[in-house]
Structure formats: C-alpha cells, structure tokens
Protein backbone atom coordinates (compact mmCIF):
# COMPACT_ATOMS: atom_id res chain seq x y z
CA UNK A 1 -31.51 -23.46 28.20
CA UNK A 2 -34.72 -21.04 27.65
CA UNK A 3 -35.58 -20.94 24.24
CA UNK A 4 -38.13 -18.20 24.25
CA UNK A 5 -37.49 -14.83 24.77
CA UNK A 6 -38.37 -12.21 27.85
CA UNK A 7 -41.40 -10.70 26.41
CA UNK A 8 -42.80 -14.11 26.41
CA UNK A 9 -42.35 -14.33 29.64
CA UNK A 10 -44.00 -11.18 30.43
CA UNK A 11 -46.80 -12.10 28.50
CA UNK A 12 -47.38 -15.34 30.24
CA UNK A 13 -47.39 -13.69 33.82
CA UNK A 14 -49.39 -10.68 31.83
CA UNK A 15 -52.49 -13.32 31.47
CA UNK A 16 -52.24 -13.91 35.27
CA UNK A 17 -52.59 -17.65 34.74
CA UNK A 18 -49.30 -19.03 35.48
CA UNK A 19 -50.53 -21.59 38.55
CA UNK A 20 -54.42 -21.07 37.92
CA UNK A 21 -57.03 -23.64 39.37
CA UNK A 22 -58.37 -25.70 36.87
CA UNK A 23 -61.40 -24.31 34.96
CA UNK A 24 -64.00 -26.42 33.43
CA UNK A 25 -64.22 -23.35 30.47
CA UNK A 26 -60.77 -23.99 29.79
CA UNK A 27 -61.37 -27.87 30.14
CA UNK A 28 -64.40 -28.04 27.43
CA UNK A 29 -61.61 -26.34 24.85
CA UNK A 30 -59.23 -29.07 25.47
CA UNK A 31 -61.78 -31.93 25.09
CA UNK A 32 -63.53 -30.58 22.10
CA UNK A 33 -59.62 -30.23 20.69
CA UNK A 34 -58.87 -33.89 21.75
CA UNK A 35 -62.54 -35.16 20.06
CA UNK A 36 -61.73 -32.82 16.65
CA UNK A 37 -58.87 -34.13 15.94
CA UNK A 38 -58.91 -37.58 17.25
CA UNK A 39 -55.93 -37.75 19.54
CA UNK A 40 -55.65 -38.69 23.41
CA UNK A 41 -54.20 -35.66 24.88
CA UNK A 42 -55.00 -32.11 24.09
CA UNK A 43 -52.96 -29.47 26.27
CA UNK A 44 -53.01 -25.84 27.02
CA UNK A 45 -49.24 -24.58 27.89
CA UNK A 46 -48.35 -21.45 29.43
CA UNK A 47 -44.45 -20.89 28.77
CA UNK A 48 -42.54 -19.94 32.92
CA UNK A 49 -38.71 -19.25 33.21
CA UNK A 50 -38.24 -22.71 33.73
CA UNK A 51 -40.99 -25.02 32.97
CA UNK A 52 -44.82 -25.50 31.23
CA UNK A 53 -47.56 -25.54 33.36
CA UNK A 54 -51.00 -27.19 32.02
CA UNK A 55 -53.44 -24.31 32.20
CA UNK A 56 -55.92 -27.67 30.85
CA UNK A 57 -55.31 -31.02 29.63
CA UNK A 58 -57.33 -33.52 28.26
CA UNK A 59 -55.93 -37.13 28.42
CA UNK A 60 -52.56 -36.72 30.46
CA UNK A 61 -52.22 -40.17 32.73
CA UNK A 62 -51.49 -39.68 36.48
CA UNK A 63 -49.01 -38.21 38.46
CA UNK A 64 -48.46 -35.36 35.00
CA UNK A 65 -52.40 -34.89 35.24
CA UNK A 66 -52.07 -33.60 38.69
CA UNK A 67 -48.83 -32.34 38.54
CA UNK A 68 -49.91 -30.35 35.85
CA UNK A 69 -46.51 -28.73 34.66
CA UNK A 70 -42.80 -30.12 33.22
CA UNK A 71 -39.45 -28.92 33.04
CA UNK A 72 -38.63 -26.55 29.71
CA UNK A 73 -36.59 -30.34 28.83
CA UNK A 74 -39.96 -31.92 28.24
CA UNK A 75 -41.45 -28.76 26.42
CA UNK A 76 -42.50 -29.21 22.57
CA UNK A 77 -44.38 -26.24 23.41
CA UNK A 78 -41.59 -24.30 23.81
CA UNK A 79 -40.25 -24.36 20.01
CA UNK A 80 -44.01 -23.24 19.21
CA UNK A 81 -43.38 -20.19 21.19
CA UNK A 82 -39.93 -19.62 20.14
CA UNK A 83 -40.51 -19.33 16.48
CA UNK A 84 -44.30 -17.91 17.16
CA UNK A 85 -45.85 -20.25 14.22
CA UNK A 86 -47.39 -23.41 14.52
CA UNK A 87 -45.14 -26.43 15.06
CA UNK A 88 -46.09 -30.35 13.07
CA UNK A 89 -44.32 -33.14 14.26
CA UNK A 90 -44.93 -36.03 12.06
CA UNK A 91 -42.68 -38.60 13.94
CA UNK A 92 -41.21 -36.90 16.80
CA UNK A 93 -38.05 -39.68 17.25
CA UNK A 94 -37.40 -38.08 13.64
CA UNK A 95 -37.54 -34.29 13.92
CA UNK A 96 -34.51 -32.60 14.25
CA UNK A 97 -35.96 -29.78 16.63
CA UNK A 98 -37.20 -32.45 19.35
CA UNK A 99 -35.59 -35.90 18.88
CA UNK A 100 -33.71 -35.81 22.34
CA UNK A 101 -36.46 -34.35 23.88
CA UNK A 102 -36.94 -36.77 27.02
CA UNK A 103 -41.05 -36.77 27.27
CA UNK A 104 -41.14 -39.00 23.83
CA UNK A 105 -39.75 -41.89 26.22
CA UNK A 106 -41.71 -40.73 29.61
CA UNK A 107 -45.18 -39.30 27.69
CA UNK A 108 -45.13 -41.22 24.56
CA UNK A 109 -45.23 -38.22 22.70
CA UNK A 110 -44.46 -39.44 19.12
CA UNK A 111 -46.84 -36.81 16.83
CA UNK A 112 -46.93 -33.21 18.16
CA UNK A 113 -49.12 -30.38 16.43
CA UNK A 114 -49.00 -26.68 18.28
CA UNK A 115 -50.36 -23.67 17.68
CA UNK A 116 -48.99 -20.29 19.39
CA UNK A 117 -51.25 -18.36 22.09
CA UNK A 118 -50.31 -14.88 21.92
CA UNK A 119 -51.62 -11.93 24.27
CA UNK A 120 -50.80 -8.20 22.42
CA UNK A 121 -48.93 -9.65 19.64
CA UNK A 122 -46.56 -11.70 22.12
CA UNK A 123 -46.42 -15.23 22.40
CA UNK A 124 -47.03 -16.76 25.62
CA UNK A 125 -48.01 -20.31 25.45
CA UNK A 126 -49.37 -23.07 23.12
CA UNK A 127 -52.36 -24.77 22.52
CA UNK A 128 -51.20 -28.52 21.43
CA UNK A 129 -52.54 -31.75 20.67
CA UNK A 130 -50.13 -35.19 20.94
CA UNK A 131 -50.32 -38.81 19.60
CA UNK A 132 -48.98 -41.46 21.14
CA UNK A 133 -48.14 -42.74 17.09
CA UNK A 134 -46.68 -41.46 14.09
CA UNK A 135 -48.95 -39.38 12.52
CA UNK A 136 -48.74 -36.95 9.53
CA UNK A 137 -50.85 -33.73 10.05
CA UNK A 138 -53.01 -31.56 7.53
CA UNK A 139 -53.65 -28.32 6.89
CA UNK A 140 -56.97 -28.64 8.16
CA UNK A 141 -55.63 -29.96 11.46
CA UNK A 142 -54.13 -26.83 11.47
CA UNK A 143 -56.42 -24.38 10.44
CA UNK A 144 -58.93 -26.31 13.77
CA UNK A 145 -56.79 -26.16 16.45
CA UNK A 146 -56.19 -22.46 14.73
CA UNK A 147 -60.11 -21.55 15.50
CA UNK A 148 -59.72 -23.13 18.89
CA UNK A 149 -56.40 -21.32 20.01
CA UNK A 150 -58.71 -17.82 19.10
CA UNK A 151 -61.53 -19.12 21.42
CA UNK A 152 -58.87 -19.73 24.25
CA UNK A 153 -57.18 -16.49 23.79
CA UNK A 154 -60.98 -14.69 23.94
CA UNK A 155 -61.09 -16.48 27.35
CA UNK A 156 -58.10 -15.08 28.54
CA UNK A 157 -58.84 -12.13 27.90
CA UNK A 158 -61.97 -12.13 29.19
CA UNK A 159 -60.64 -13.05 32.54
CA UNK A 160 -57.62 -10.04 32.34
CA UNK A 161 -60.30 -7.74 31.61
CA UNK A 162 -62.27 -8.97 34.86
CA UNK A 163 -58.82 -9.09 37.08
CA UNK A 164 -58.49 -5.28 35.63
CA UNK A 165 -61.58 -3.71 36.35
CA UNK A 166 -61.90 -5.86 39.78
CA UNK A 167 -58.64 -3.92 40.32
CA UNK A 168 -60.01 -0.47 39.28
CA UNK A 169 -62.55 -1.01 41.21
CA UNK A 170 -61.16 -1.73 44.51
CA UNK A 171 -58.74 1.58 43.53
CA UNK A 172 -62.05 3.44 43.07
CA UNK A 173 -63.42 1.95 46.02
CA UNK A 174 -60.62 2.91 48.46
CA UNK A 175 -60.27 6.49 46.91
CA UNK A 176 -64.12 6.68 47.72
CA UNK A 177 -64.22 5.66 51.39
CA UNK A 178 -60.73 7.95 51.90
CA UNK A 179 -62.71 11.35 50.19
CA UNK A 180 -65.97 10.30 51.88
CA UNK A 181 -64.06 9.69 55.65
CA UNK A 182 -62.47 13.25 55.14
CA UNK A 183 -65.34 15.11 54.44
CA UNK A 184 -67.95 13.77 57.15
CA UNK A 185 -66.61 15.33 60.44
CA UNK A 186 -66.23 18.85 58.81
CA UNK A 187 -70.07 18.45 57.23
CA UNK A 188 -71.10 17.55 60.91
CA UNK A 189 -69.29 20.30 62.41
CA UNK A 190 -70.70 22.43 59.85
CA UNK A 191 -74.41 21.60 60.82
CA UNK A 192 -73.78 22.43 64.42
CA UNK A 193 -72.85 25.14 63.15
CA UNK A 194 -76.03 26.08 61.00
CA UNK A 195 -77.85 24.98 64.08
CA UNK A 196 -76.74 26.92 66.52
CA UNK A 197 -76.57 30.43 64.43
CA UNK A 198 -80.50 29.03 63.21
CA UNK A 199 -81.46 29.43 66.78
CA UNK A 200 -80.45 32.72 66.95
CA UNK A 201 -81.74 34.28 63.74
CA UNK A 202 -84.10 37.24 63.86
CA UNK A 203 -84.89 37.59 60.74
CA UNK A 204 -86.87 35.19 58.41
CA UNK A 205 -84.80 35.94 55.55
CA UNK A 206 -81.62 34.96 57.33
CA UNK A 207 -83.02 32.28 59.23
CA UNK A 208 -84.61 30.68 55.38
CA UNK A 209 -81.13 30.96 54.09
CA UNK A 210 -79.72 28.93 57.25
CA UNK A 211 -82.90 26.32 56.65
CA UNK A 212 -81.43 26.02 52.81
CA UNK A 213 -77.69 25.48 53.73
CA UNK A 214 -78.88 23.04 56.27
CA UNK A 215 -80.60 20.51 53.83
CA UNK A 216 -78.07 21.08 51.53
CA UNK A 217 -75.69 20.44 54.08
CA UNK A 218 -77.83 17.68 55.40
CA UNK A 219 -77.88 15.61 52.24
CA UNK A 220 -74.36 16.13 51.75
CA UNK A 221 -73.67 14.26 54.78
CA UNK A 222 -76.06 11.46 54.11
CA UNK A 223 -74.27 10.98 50.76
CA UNK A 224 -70.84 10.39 52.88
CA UNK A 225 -72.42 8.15 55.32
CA UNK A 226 -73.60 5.45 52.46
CA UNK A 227 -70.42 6.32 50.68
CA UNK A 228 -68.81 5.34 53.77
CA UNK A 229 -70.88 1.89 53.70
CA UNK A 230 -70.70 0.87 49.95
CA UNK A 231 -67.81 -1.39 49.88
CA UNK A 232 -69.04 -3.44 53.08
CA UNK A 233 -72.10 -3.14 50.72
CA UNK A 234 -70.48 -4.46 48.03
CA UNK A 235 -68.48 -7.20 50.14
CA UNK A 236 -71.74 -8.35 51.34
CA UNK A 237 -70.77 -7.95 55.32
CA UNK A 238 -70.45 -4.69 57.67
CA UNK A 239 -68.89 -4.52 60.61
CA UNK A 240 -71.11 -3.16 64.04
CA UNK A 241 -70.22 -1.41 67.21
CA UNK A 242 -72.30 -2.28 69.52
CA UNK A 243 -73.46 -0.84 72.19
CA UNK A 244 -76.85 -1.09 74.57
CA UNK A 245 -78.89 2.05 74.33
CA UNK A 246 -82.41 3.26 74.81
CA UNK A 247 -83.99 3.54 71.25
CA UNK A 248 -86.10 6.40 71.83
CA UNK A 249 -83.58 9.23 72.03
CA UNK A 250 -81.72 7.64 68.67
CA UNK A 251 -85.16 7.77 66.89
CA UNK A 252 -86.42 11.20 68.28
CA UNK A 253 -82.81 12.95 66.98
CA UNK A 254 -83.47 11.63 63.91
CA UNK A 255 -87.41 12.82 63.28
CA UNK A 256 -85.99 16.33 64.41
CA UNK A 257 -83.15 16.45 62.39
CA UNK A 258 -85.60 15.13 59.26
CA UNK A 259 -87.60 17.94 60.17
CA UNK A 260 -85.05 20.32 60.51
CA UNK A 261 -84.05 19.35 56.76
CA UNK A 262 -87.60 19.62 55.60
CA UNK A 263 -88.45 23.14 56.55
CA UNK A 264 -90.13 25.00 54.20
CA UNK A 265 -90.98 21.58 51.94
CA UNK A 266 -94.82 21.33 53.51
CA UNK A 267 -93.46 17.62 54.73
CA UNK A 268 -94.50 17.10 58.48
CA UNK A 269 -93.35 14.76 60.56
CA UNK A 270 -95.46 12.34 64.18
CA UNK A 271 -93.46 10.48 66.12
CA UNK A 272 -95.61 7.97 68.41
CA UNK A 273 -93.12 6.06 71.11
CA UNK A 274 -95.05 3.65 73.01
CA UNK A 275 -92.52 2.27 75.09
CA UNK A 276 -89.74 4.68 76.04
CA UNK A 277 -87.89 2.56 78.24
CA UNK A 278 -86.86 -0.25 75.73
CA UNK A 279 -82.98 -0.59 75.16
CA UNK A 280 -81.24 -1.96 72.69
CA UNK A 281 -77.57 -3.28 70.94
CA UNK A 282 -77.16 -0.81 68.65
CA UNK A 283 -74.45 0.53 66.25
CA UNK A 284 -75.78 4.13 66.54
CA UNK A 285 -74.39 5.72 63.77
CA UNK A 286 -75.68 3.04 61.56
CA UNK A 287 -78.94 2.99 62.88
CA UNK A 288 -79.46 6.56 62.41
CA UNK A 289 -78.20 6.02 59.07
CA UNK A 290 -80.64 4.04 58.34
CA UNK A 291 -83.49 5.85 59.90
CA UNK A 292 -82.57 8.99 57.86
CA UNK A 293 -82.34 7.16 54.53
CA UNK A 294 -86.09 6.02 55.10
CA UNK A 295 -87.17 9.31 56.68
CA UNK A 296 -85.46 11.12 53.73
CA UNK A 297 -86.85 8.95 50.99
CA UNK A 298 -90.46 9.68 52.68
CA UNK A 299 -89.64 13.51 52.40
CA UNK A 300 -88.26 13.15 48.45
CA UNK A 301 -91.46 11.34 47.28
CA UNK A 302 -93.89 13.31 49.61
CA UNK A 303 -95.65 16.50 48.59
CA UNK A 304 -96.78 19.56 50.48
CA UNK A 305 -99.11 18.45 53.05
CA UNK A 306 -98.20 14.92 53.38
CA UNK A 307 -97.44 13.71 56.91
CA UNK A 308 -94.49 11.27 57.86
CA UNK A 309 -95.39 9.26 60.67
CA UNK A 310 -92.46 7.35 62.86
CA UNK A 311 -93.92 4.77 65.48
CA UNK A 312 -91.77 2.71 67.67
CA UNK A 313 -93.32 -0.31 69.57
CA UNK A 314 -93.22 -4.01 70.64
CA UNK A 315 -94.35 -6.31 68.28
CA UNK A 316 -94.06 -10.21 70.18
CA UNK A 317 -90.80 -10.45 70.99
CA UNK A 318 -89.34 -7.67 68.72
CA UNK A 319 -89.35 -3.99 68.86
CA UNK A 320 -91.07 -2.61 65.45
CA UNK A 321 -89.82 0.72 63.92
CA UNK A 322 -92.20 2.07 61.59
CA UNK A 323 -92.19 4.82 59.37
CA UNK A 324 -95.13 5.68 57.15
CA UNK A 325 -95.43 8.49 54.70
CA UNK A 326 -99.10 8.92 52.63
CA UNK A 327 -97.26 9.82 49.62
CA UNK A 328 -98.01 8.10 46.03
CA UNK A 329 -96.45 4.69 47.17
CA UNK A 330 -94.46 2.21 45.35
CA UNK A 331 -95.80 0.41 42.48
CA UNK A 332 -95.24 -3.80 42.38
CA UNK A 333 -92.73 -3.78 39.19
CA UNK A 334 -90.52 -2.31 41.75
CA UNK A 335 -90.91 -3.69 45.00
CA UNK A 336 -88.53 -7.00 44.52
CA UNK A 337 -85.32 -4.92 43.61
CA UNK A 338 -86.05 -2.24 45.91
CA UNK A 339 -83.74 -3.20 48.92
CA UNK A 340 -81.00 -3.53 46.02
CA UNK A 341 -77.94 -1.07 45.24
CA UNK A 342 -78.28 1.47 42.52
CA UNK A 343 -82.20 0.73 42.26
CA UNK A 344 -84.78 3.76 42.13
CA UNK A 345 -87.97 4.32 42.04
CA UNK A 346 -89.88 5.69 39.47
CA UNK A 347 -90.62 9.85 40.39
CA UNK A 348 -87.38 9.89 42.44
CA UNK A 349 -85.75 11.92 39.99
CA UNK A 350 -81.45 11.59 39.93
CA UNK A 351 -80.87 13.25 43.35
CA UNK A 352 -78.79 10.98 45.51
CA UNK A 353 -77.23 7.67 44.66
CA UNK A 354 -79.93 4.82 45.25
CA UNK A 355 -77.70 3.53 47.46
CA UNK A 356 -79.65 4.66 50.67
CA UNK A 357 -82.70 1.27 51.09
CA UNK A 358 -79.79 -1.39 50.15
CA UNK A 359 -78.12 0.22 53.14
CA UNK A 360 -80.93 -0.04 55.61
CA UNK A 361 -81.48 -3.37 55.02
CA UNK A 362 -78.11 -4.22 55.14
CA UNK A 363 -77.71 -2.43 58.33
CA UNK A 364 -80.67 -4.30 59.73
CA UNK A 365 -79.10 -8.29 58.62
CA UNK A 366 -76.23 -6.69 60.58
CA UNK A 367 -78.08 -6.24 63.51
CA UNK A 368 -80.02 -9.57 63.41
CA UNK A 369 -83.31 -7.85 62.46
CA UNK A 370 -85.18 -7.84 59.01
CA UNK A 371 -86.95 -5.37 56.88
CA UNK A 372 -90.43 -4.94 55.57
CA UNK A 373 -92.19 -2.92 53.34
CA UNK A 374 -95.93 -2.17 52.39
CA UNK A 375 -97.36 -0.31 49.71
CA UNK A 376 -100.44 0.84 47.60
CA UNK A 377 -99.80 2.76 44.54
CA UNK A 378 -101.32 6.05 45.18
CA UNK A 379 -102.25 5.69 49.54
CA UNK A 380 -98.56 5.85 50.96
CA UNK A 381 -95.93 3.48 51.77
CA UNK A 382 -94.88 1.77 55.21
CA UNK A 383 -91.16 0.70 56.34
CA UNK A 384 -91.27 -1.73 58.95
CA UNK A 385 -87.79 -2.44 60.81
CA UNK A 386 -87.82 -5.47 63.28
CA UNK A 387 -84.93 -5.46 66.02
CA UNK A 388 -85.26 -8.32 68.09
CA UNK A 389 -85.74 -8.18 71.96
C-alpha cells in the first residue's frame, strides 16, 4: 500500500524525471555522496504510484543497476517521503518502520540514511545512502547528504526551468509563424496594389506618398518572410521547393522591387547579367528572400549617392550572385558572427530584426551553395552567393 500522499506524486511527475536517461550531472552527486560518507551505494529516488525509480545510483550490482527502479515493497525511500524528514536506520533488521522490508535480504540493505527531495515545498523523492552493515549515523552524516540533496534539487530545477521555457518557446514560436502566415498574402496584395495606383499618379505629391507606403509596406513584408523562416532557423534545417528556373528574371524582380523601395533614399541600383540563359533549382520565394535581405541591408547602410551593384555570372562550375554596395563596409570584430541570428552591425540602428543574413545563408546550405562576404571598413562591402551548376 502507497505510503505517500498525491501531491507527492504530482511533484515527482512535476520534475519531469520519472524514467529520465541517466545523466552524468546527476551521477557525480551520487559518487561524491557514496565517497563522503564512505558507503557502497548512494541513490537518487523519485517516489511513482507504484515503485522507485533510480534517477542515479552509485554502487547498485547488476540486474538493479540497469533496471534502475523497485517495487514501493523494496522502498526505504518511501518512509523518507512519507514523513518529509530525514530517515536513520542504524540496523535495518531492527527498525520497526522497515524490518519486513524484503530488499534487506535481496540488496543487503542493513544501514539506511535519507534525506527528502522536495520541489515547491512537496516531497517527491529521496536522496539516500545504504550500508551493507550495521552502522550508527551522525548528525554530520546528516547535515552532508543535507548540502547534497540542495545541490540535486538546484539541478532539477534547472532542468524544469529549461523544459518550461523550451515549451514557451515553441508556444511563441507557433503563435509567430501563425500571425506572420496571416499577414503576408494581404501585405502582397497590398503592394500590387500601391503599384498599380503608383503607375497612374499625376501628381508628385500623391505619387511620394504611394513611394512611402510602399517601403513601409515593403519592409513589412520582409519582416513576415524571415518571421516565416525563424523556427526552421532555429531547428537548424528548412525545407525547399524546388523547381528549375532561369535566374535572371528572379534576380531582375528583385533589383526593381529594391528600387522601387528605395525611391527618394539617393540609393541606386546596376544590375550586370552576363549569362541570361542559365537555369537553375530554385525555391523562388526563398531565393528572393534572400536577395532582398542583402539588397535591403545594402540600401540601410548606404547613403545618398551610393550605388548597389547586382552581377550574376559563371564562376567554374558555379553561377556567382554578387551584390556590392560602396557604403562604409563591415569592420573585422564583426565579420565571424555576421551570418548568425539576432547579430547587427554596428550603424544599423534597431530597424528590423537581424534575422535577415542568418537567413540567406541558411537559404543558400539549403540549396547546396555557400556564402561569401568581403569587406573594407570605409570602401563598401561585397556578398557573394555560389549556386552550383
């Protein structure tokens, strides 16, 4: 019969441990237990409906060291629980609380000293130490295995707190991609939109207030396209669909729509397409993606009169996309965490997420290719994307 109560069991499927692999940060605890107080077998217990299970163990003999849990009917641990205090067993053939307890005959068990594990206030589980002879404890054995049980419980929680915001995250992640799915086709639409009725302004005023809503609109929707991106960012893998298409048409939307963005900013833009004929696998999408990102970070760190020059060619036995900008160029401090999430350069300011050069070369590992950059401080910066051929 259970001798601990429900919120002990709550507590112990709380810490998410119940069945855990075995952990060598767990495993130090047990040995330095086993070592400190000069006994075989040091155990951490985590109290189930119907049985221990060995969250570590020092010293348990084969099959119990692989088994790595009993029946409640060869739990000592479980009186610890119960009366949520330590529990010394001398002699245990003597003890009234665990004389008939079978495990003194099948695990020698013959001096017992527990201390509770407790997780909000609510005990859970026991760390323990047994020898295999009599053997009277002392406060001091007490107080130890005391400072040890806190160092367990500080590892527990450390892992809860990891399982919880691992959990958050994922919520947050999945709220993100749902918002940032919903909000992409109507932003699209939306430039048509400015696009078409920018065609047919007569007026400069109207047709500078369409130019505005269009880069606002523009970034918007570049925002949603790495939102879209960040958890196969984050996973480490993204997903293509490929298709074969000529490159030239992909790269020349993307120049005009940059350019379309940039009105008004001084920016302009050269593309130089040596070989218009050269297809391609592509994911589209993602390769425009990409393309914008670099054209866009050109534009953000460019200044009135700068030109941003896109050139597409062979280069061996891979096509080479680059884009060059002759804007103030990237110092070194930052050039081996710039392909990383949430890095940005210095003079970028806080517009946008820093998500955008991660996402390029993440898009290009997709694709097979590979990413370079050059830069002086002060004479520009060059993106090189390889695609192979």
């Amino acid at each position: 019969m259970r001798t601990f109560s429900s919120r002990s069991l709550a507590a112990a499927r709380e810490t998410g441990l119940l069945d855990a692999e075995e952990s060598e940060s767990f495993d130090r605890l047990t040995r330095l237990a086993s070592r400190l107080l000069a006994v075989p077998v040091a155990l951490i217990a985590i109290l189930d409906e119907d049985r221990q299970f060995f969250l570590s163990q020092s010293g348990l003999e084969e099959p119990l060291k692989s088994e790595r849990q009993t029946p409640l009917s060869h739990s000592f641990c479980q009186h610890v629980v119960a009366g949520e205090c330590p529990l010394l067993v001398d002699d245990a053939s003597l003890h009234p609380l665990v004389k008939d307890n079978p495990a003194i005959g099948e695990f020698q068990v013959q001096a017992y000293l527990g201390v509770p594990l407790r997780l909000e206030g609510k005990p859970f589980g026991s760390l323990c130490v047994i020898d295999h002879t009599p053997r009277h404890w002392q406060s001091e054995d007490v107080r130890c295995l005391e400072d040890l049980a806190q160092t367990v419980l500080s590892e527990i929680l450390l892992r809860k707190r990891a399982r919880e915001l691992e959990s958050l995250n994922e919520r947050q992640s999945q709220l993100m991609g749902v918002v940032a799915h919903d909000l992409r086709n109507p932003l699209g639409v939306l430039l048509t939109y400015i696009e078409c009725f920018r065609s047919e302004a007569g007026d400069p005023e109207t047709l500078s207030m369409l130019e505005a809503m269009a880069r606002s609109t523009g970034f918007m929707k570049s925002l949603v396209d790495d939102l879209l991106d960040f958890e196969s960012l984050r996973k480490g893998c993204m997903s293509l669909q490929l298709r074969e298409l000529p490159i030239a048409p992909l790269v020349r939307h993307c120049v005009e729509a940059q350019q379309l963005l940039g009105a008004g900013s001084g920016v302009s833009f050269e593309l130089l397409i040596s070989d218009p004929e050269i297809c391609l696998p592509l994911d589209a999408r993602k390769v425009e993606q990409a393309l914008n990102n670099l054209l866009a970070n050109g534009m953000k760190y460019c200044s009135a009169g700068c030109t941003i020059v896109t050139v597409v060619q062979r280069w061996g036995d891979e096509l080479c996309l680059s884009i060059r900008d002759d804007g103030p160029g990237i110092g070194p401090e930052v050039m081996e965490t710039l392909f990383e999430p949430f890095q940005r350069a210095k003079g970028a300011g806080q517009r946008g997420h820093a998500l955008g050069l991660a996402i390029v070369h993440q898009v290009m590992s997709a694709h097979g290719g590979r990413t370079e950059v050059e830069s002086v401080p002060g004479r520009g910066t060059t993106f090189r994307l390889f695609f192979p051929l």
